[in-house]
Structures are given as structure tokens and as C-alpha cells.
Short mmCIF file of C-alpha atoms in Angstrom, two decimals:
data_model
loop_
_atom_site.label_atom_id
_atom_site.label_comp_id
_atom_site.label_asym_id
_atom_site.label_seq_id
_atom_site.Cartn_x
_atom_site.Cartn_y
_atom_site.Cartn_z
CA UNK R 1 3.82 5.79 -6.06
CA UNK R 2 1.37 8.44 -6.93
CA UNK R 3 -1.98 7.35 -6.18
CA UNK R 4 -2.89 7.80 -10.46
CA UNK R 5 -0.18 4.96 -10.77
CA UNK R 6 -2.76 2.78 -9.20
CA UNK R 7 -5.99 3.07 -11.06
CA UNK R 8 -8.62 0.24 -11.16
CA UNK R 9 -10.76 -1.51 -9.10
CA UNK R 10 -8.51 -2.57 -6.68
CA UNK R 11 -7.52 1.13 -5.98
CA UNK R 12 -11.09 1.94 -5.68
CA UNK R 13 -11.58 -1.12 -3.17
CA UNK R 14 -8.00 -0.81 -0.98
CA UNK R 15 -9.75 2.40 1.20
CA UNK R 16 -12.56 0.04 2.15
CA UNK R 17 -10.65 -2.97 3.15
CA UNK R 18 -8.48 -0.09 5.21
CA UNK R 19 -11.65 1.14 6.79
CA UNK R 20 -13.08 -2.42 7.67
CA UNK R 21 -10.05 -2.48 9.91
CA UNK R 22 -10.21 1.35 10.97
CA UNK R 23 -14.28 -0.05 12.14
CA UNK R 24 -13.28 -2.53 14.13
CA UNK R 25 -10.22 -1.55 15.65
CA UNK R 26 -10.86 1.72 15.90
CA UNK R 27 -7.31 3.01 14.17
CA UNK R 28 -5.59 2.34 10.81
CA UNK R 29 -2.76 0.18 11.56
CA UNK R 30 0.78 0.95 10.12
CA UNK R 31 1.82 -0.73 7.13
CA UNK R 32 4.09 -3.84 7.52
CA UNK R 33 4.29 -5.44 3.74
CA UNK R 34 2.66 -5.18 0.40
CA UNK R 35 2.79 -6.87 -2.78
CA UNK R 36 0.99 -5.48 -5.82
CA UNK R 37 0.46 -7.17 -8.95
CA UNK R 38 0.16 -5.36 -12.40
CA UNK R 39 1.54 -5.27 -15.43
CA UNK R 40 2.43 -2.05 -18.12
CA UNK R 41 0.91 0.73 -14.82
CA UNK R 42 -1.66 -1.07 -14.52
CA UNK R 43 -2.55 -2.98 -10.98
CA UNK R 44 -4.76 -5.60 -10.77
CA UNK R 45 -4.20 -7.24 -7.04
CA UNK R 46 -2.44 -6.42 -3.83
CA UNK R 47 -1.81 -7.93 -0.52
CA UNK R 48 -1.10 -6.31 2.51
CA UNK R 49 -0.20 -6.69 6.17
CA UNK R 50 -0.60 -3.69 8.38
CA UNK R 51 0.16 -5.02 11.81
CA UNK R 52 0.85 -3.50 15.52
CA UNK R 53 2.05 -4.63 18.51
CA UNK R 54 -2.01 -5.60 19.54
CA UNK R 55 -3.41 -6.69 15.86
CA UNK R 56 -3.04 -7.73 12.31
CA UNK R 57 -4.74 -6.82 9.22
CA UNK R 58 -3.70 -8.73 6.07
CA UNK R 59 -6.04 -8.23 3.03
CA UNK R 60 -5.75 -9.35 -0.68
CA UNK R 61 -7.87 -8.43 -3.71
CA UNK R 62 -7.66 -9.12 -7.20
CA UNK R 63 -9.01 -8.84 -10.09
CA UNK R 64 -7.05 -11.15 -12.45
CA UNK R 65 -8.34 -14.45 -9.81
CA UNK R 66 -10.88 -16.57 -11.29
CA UNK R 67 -11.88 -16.57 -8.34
CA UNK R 68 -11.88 -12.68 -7.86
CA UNK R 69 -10.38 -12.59 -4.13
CA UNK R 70 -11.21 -10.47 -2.18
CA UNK R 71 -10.94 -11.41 1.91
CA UNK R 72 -9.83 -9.47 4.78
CA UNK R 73 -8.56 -10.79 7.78
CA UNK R 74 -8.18 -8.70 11.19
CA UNK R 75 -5.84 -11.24 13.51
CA UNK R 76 -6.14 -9.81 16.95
CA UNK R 77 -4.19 -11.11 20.48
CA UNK R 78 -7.78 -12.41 21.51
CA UNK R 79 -9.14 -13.97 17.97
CA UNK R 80 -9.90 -13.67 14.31
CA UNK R 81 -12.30 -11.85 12.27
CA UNK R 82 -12.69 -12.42 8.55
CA UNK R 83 -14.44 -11.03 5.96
CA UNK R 84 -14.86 -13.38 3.20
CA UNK R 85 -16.04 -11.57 0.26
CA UNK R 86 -17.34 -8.22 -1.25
CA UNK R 87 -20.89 -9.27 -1.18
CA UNK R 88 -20.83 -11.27 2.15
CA UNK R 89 -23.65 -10.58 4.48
CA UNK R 90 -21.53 -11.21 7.61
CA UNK R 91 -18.41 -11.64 9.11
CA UNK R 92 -16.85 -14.78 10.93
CA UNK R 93 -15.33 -13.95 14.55
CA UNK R 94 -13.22 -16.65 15.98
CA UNK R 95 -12.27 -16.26 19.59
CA UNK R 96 -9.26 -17.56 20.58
CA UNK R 97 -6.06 -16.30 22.42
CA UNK R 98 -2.65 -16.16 20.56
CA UNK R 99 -0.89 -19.77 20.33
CA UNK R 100 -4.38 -21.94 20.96
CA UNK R 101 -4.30 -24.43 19.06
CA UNK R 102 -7.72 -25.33 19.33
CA UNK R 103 -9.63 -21.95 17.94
CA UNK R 104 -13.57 -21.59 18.68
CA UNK R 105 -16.16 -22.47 15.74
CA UNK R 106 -16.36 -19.19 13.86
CA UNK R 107 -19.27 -16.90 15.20
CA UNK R 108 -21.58 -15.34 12.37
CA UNK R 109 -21.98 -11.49 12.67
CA UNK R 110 -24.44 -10.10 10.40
CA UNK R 111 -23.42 -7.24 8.60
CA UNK R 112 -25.49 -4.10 7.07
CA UNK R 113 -27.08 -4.83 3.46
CA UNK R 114 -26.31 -0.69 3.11
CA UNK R 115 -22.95 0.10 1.56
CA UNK R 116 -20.27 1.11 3.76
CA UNK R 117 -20.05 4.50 1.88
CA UNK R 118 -23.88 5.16 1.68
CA UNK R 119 -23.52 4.43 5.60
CA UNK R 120 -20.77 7.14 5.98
CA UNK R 121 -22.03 9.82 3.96
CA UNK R 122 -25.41 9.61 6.15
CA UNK R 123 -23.44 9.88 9.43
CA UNK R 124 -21.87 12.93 7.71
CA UNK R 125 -24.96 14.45 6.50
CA UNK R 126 -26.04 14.40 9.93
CA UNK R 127 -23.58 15.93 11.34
CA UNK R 128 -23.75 18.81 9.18
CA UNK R 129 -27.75 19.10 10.25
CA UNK R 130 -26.24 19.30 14.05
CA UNK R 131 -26.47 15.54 14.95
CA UNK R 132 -23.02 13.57 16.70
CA UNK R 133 -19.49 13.77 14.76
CA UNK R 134 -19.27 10.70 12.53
CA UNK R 135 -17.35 7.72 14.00
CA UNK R 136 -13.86 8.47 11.30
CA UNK R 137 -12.35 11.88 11.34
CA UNK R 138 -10.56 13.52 8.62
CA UNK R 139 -7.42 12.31 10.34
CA UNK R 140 -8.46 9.06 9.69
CA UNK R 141 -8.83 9.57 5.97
CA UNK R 142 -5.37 10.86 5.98
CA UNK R 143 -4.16 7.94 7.70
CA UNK R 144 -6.13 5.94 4.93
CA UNK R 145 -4.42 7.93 2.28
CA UNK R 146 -1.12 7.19 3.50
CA UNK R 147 -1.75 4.03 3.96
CA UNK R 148 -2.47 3.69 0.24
CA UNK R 149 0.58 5.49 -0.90
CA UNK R 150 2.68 3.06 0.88
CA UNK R 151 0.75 0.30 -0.57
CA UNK R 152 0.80 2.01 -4.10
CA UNK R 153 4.99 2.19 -3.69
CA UNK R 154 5.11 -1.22 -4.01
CA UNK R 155 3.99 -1.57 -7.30
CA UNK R 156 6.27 -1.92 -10.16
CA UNK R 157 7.76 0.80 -12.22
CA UNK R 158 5.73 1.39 -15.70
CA UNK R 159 7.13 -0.27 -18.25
#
């Protein structure tokens, strides 16, 4: 789908729940599955899975939830890391190895009060002033990109 098929905010929030994962892991993983939800070319949720042979990142967000869900979930061979909402100050990091069936209390990791984007757009002014090469690349963007295409073909045709 072409990425004006999928205007809204969950288009606008898909590229940071991809570069939560692309932080921590240090890569954009390849997509596995997607579901998005929307009605008349409109989308309104999505879930996805991008997984490797070393990780999982599943991630849902919607905007027609009561609830308005929004959670991302890294699963990695060692433990879990979850991020529970938009505006959550932290993240929860459970370590525990694949097929333990008795998983660690969840460890708090505080997280920046600056927005992600504020954040990156620093690092790149920076870098333009001489200082180090921002931690994502514009391959990584790409990657990103791509990674919402493939998400964005799942949704339905317009009606």
C-alpha cells in the first residue's frame, strides 16, 4: 500500500514503535505478520510481528480502543522488554532465557522525559556542527520505510 493509504495517527506512531526496536536491538527486524484495522482508507490500529532468528518485536496501536493501546514488546532469546504506553516513563525488562517458566520480576528502566524525535534531531544537529554520526543512519530510515510499506499492504482495499 502506498504510504498516503495509511494516514492517521497510527501511521504517524508505527516509525516510532519501529525505532524503539531499531534502539535496542540495534537493527530493524524483518517483518513476519501484520494486521491493520480501518474502515473506508482509513486505518485506525495495527499489529505487527517483526521477528529474527535472535528476537521478536510485536507492537499494536489503536486508536478506536477505549483503552487507546498502544504497547510494544521486544521478546529476545535472553528476556522481555515492554513498553507499556505512549506516555510511560520507563520500560519493564524481564530477564529470562527462552522456555523458563519462571521469568524474573520485571526490572524498571527509566526512560528520557525528551521525545524520541526531539532526541534525534539534536544528535543530528550535532553532527552537522562536526560532533559523532548519530546512532540511526539513513539506511536505517529506509529499513523503517519499508518496514511500513509492508505493514501498510496489509490493510484493506478502499472501499
Amino acid at each position: 500500500a502506498a504510504p498516503e493509504r495509511m494516514p492517521g495517527p497510527v501511521a504517524t506512531r508505527l516509525p516510532h514503535e519501529l525505532g524503539i526496536g531499531l534502539e535496542i536491538l540495534g537493527r530493524v527486524l524483518p517483518l513476519r505478520a501484520a494486521v491493520v484495522d480501518g474502515h473506508g482508507g482509513r486505518v485506525s490500529g495495527a499489529s505487527a510481528l517483526l521477528a529474527d532468528e535472535r528476537a521478536w518485536h510485536s507492537l499494536e496501536l489503536s486508536e478506536r480502543s477505549a483503552d487507546r493501546v498502544r504497547s510494544v514488546r521486544l521478546l529476545c532469546a535472553e528476556g522481555c522488554v515492554t513498553l507499556r504506553d505512549s506516555y510511560a516513563d520507563h520500560l519493564i525488562v524481564h530477564r529470562s532465557p527462552v522456555g523458563d517458566a519462571n521469568p524474573t520480576e520485571g526490572e524498571r528502566r527509566d526512560t528520557s522525559a525528551e521525545w524520541p524525535l526531539k532526541i534525534m534531531l539534536a544528535d543530528a544537529l550535532r553532527f552537522l556542527d562536526g560532533g559523532p554520526a548519530p546512532k540511526t543512519s539513513a539506511r536505517d530510515a529506509a529499513i523503517v520505510v519499508r518496514r511500513l510499506a509492508e505493514i501498510g499492504a496489509s490493510l484493506p482495499p478502499a472501499s
